[in-house]
mmCIF file of N, CA and C in Angstrom:
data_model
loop_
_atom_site.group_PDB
_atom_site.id
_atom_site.type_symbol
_atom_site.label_atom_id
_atom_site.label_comp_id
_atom_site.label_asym_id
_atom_site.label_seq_id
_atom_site.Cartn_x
_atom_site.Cartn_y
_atom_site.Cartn_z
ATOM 1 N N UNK A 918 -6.602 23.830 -48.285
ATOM 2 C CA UNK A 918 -6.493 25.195 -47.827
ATOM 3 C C UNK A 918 -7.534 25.424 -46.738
ATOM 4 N N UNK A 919 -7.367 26.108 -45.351
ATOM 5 C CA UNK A 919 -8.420 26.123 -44.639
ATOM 6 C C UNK A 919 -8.836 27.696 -44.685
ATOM 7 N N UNK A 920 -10.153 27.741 -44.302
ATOM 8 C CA UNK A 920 -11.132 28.372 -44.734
ATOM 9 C C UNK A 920 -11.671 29.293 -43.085
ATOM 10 N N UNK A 921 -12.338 30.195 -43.505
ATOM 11 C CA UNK A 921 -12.742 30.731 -41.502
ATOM 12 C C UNK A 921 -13.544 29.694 -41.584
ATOM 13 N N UNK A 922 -14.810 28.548 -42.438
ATOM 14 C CA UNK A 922 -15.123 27.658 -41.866
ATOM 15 C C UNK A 922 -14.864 26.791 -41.041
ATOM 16 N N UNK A 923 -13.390 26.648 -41.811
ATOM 17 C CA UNK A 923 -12.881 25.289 -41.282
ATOM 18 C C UNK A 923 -12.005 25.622 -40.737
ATOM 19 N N UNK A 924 -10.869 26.801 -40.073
ATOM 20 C CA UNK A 924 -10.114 26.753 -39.758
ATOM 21 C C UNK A 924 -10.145 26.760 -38.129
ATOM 22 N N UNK A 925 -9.499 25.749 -36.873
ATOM 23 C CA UNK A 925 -9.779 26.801 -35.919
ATOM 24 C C UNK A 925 -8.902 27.899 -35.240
ATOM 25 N N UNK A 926 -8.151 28.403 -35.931
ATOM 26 C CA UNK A 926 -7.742 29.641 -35.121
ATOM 27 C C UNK A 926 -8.836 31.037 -36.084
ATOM 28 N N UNK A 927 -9.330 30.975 -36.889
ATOM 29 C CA UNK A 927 -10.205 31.246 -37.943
ATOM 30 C C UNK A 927 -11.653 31.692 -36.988
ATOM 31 N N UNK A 928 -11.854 31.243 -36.320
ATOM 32 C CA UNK A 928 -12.891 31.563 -34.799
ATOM 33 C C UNK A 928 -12.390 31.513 -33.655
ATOM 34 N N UNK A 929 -12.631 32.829 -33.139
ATOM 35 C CA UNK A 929 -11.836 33.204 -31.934
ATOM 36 C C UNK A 929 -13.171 33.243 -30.796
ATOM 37 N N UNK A 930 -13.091 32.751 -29.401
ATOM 38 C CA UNK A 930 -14.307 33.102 -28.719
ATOM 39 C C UNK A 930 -14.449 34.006 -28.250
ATOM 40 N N UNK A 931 -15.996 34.630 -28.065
ATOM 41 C CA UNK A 931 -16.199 35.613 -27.481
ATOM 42 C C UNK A 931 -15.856 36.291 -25.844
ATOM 43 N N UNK A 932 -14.122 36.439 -25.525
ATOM 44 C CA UNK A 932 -14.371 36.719 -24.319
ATOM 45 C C UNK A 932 -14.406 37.840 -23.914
ATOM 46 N N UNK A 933 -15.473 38.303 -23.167
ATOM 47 C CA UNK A 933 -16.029 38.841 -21.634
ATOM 48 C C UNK A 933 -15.184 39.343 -21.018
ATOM 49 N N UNK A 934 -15.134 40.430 -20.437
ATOM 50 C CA UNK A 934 -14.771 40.907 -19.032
ATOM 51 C C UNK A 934 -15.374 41.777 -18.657
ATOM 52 N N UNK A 935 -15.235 42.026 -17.308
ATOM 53 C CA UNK A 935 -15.813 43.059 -16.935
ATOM 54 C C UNK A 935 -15.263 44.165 -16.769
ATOM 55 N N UNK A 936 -15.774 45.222 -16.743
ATOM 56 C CA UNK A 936 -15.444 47.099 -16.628
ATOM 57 C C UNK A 936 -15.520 47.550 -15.444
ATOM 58 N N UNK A 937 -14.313 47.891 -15.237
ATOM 59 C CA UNK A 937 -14.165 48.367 -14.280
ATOM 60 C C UNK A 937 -15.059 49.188 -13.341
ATOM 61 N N UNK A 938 -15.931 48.555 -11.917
ATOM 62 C CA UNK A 938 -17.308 49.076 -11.624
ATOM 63 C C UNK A 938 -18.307 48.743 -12.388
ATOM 64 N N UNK A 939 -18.555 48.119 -13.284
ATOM 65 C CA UNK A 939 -19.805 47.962 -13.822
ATOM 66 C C UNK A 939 -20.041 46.747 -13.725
ATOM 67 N N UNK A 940 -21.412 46.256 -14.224
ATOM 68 C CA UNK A 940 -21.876 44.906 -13.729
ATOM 69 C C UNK A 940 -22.249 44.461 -14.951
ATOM 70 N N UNK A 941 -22.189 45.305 -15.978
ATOM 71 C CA UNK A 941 -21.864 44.142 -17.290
ATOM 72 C C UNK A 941 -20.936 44.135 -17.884
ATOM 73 N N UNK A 942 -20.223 43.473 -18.909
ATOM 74 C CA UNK A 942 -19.085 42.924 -19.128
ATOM 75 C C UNK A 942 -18.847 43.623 -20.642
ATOM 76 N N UNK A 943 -17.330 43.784 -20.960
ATOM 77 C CA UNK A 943 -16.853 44.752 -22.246
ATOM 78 C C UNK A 943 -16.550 43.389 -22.825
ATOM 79 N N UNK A 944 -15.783 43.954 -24.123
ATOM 80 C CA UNK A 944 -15.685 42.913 -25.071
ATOM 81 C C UNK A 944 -14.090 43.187 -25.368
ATOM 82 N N UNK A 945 -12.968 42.355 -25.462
ATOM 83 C CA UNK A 945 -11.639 42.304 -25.639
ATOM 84 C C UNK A 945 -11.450 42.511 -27.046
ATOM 85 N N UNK A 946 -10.617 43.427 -27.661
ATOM 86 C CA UNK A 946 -10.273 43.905 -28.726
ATOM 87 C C UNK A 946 -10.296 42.737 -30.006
ATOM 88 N N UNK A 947 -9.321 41.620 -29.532
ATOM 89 C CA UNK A 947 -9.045 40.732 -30.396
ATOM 90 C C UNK A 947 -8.630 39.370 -29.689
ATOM 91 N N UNK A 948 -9.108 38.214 -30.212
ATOM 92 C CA UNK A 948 -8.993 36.771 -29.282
ATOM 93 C C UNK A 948 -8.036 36.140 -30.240
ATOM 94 N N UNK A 949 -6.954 35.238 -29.733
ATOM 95 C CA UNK A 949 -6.615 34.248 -31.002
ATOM 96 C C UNK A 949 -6.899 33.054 -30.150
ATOM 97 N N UNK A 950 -7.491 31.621 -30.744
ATOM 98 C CA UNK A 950 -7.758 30.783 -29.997
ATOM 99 C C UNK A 950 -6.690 29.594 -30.555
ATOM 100 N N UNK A 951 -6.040 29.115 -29.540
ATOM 101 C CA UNK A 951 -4.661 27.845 -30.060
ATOM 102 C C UNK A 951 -5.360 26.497 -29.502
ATOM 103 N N UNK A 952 -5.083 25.815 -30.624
ATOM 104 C CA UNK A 952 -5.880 24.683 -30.166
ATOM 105 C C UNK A 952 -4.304 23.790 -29.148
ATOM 106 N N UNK A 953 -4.821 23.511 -27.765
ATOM 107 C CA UNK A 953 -3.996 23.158 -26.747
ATOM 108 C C UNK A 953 -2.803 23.853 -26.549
ATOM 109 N N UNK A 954 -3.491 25.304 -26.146
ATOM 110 C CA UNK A 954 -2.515 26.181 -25.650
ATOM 111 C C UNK A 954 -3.349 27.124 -25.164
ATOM 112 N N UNK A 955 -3.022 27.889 -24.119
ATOM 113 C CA UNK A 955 -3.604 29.559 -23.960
ATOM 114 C C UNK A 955 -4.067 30.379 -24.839
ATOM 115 N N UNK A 956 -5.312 30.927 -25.033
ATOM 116 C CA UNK A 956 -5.670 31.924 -25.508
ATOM 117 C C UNK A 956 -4.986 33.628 -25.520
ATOM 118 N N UNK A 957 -4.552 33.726 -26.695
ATOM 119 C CA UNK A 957 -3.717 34.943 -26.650
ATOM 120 C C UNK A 957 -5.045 36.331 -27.136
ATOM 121 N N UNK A 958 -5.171 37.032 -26.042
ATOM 122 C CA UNK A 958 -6.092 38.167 -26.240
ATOM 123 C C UNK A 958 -5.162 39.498 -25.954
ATOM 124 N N UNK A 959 -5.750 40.592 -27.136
ATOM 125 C CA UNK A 959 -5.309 41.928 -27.351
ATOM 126 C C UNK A 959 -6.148 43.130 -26.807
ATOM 127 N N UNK A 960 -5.743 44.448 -26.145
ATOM 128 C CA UNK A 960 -6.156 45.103 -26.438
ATOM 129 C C UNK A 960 -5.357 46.476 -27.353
ATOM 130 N N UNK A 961 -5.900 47.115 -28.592
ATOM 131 C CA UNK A 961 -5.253 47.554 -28.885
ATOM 132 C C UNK A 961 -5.744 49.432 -28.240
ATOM 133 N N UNK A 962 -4.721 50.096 -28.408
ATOM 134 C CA UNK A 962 -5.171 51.894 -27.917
ATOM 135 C C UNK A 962 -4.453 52.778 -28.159
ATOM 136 N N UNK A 963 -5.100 53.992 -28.456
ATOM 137 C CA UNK A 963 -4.182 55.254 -28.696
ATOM 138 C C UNK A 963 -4.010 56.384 -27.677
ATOM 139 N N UNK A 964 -5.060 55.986 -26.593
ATOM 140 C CA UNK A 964 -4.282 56.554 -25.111
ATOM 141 C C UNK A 964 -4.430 55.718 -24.420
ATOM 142 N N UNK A 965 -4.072 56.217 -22.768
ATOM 143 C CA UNK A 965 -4.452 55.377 -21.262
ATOM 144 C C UNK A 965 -5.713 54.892 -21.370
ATOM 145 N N UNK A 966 -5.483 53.594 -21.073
ATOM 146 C CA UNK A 966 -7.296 53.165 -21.260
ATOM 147 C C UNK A 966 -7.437 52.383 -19.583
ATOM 148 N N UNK A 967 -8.224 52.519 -18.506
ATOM 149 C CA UNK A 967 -7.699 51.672 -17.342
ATOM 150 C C UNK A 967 -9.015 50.635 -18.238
ATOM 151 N N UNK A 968 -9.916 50.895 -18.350
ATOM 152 C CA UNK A 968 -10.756 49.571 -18.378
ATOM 153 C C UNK A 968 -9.828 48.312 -19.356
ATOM 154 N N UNK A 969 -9.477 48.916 -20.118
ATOM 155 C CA UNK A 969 -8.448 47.978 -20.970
ATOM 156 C C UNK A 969 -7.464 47.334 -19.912
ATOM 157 N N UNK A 970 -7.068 47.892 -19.251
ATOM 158 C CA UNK A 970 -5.810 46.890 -18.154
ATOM 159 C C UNK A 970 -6.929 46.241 -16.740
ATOM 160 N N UNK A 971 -8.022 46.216 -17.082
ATOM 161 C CA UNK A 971 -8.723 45.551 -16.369
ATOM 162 C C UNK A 971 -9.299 44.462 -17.125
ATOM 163 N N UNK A 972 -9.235 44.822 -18.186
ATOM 164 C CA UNK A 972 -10.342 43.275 -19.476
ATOM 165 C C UNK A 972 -8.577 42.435 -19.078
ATOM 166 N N UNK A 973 -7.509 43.109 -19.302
ATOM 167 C CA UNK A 973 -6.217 42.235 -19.523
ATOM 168 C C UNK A 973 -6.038 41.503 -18.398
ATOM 169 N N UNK A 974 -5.977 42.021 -17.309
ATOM 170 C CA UNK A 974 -5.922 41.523 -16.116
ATOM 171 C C UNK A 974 -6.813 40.549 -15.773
ATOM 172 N N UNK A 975 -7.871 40.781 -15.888
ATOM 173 C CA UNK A 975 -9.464 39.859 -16.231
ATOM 174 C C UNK A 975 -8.728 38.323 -16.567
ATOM 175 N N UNK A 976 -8.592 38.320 -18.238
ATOM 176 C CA UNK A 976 -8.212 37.833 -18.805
ATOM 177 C C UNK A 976 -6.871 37.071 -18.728
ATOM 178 N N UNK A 977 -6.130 37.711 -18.119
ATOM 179 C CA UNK A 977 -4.815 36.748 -17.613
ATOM 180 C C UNK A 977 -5.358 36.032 -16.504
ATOM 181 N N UNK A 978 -6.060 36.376 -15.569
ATOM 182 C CA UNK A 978 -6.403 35.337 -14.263
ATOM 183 C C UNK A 978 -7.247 34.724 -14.573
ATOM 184 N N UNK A 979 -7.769 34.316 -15.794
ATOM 185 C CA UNK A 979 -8.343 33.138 -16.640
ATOM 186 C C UNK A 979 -8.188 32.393 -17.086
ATOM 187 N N UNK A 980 -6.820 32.421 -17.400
ATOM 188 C CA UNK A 980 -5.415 31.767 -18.074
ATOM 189 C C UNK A 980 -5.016 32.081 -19.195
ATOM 190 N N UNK A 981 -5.438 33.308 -19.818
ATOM 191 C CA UNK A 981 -5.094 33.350 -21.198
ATOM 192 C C UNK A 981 -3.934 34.480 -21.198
ATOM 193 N N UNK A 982 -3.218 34.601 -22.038
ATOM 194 C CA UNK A 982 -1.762 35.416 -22.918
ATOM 195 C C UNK A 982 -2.229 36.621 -22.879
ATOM 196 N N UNK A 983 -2.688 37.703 -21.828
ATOM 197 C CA UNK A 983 -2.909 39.239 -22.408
ATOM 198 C C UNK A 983 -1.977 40.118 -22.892
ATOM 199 N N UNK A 984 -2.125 40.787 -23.940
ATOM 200 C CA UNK A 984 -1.163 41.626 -24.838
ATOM 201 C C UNK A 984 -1.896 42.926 -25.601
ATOM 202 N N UNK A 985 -0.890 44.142 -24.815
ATOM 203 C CA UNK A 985 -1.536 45.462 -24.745
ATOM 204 C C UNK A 985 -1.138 46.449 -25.568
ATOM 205 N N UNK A 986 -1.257 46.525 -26.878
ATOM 206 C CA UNK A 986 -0.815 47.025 -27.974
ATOM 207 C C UNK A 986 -1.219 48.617 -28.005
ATOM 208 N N UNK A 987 -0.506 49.279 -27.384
ATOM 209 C CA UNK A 987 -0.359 51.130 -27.418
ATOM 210 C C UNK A 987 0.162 51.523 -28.428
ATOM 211 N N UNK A 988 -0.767 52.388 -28.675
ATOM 212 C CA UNK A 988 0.240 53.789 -29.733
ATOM 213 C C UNK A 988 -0.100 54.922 -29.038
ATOM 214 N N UNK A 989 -0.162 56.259 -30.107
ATOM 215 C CA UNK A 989 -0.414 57.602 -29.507
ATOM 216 C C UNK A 989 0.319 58.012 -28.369
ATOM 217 N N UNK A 990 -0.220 58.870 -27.718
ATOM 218 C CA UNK A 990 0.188 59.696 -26.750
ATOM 219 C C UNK A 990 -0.010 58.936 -25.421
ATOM 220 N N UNK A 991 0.422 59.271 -24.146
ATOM 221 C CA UNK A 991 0.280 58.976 -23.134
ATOM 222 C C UNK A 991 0.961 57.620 -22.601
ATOM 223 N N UNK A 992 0.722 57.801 -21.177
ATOM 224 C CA UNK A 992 1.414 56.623 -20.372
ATOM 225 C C UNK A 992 0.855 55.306 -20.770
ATOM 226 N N UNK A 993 1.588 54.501 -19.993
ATOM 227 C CA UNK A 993 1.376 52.684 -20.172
ATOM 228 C C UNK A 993 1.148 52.440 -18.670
ATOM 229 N N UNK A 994 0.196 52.233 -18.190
ATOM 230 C CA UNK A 994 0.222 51.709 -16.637
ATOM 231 C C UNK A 994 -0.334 50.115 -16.522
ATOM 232 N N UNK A 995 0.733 49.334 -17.314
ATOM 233 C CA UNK A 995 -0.306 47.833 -17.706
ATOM 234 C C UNK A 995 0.059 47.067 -16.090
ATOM 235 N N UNK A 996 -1.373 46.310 -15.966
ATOM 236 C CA UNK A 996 -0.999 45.147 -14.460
ATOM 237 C C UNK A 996 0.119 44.277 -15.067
ATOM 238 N N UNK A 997 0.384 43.597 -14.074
ATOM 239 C CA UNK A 997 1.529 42.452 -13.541
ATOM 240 C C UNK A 997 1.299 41.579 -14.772
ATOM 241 N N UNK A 998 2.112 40.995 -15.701
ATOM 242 C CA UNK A 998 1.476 39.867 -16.385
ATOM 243 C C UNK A 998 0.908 40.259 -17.568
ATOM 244 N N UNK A 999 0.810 41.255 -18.227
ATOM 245 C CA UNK A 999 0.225 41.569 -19.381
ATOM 246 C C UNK A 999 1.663 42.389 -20.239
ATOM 247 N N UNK A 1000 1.939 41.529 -21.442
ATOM 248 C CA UNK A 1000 2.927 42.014 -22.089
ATOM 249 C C UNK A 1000 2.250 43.215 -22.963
ATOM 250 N N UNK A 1001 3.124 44.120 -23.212
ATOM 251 C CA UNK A 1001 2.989 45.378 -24.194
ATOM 252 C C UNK A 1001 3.713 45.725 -24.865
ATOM 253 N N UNK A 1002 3.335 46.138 -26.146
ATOM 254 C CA UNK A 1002 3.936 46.072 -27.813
ATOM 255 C C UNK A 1002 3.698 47.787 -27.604
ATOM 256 N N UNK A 1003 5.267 48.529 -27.353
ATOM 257 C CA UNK A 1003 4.864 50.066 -26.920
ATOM 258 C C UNK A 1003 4.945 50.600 -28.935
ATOM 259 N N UNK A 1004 3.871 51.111 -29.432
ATOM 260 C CA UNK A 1004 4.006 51.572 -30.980
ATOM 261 C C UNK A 1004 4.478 53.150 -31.013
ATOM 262 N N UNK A 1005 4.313 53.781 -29.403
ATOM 263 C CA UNK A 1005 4.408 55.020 -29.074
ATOM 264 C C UNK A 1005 5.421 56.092 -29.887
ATOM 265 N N UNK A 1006 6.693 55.039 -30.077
ATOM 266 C CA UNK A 1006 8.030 56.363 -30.591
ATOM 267 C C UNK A 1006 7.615 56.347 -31.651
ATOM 268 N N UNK A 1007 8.198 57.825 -32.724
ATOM 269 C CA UNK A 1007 8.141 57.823 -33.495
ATOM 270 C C UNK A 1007 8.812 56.428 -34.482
ATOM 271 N N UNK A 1008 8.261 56.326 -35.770
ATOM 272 C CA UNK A 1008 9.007 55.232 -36.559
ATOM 273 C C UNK A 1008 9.524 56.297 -37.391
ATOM 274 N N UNK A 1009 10.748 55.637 -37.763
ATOM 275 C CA UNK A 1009 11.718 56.211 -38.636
ATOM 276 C C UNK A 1009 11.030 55.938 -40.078
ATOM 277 N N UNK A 1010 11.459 57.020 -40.803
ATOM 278 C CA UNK A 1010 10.896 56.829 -42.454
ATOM 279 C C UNK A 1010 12.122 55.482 -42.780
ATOM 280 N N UNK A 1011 11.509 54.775 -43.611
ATOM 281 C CA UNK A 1011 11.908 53.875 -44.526
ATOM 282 C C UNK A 1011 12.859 54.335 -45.376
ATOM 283 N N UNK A 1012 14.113 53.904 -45.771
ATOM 284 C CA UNK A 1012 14.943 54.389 -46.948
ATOM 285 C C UNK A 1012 15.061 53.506 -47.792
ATOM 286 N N UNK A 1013 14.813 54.311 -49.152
ATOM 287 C CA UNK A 1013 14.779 53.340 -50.391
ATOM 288 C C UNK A 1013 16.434 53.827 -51.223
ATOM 289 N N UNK A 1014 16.384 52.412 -51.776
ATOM 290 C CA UNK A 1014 18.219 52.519 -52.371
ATOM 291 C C UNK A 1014 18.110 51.109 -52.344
ATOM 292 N N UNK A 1015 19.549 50.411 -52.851
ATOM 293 C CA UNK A 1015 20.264 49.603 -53.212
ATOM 294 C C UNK A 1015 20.563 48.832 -51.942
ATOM 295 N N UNK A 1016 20.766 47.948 -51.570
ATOM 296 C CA UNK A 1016 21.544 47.310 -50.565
ATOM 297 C C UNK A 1016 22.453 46.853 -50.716
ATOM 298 N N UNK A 1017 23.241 46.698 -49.717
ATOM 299 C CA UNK A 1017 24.601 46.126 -50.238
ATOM 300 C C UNK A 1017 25.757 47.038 -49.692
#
């Protein structure tokens, strides 16, 4: 069974980007690290965030998988290259019963 010791997608690295205008660097929501593959990094949000489509953007011209996970209110203005998981519409209630 692997362990966060031992596992490596279990440690994700710390990546960096920078903020939009600033000269030190934010921290990306969530990293998954594939061993011999692209790094798939998240940001997740409940409004317009631009520094967020700048860590993504960052982050795709690095080579890694950026993916921009919205909910709440407001627009999506994601760069070129960054897929988005829109959580925005309402979800329908669940119905319980029988199937069939």
């Amino acid at each position: 069974m692997a362990t966060a010791a031992s596992s490596p997608y279990a440690r994700s690295p710390k990546w960096s980007a920078p903020e939009p205008g600033a000269t030190r660097y934010g921290r990306l929501d969530t990293v998954i690290r594939q061993l011999g593959a692209a790094d798939i990094v998240m940001e997740i949000d409940s409004a317009p965030n631009p520094s967020s489509a700048a860590k993504l953007a960052f982050a795709r011209d690095a080579g890694a998988v950026p993916v921009w996970i919205r909910f709440g209110k407001g627009g999506i203005d994601a760069p070129n290259g960054v897929a988005v998981i829109d959580l925005r519409a309402p979800v329908r209630e669940l119905q319980t019963g029988a199937c069939g």
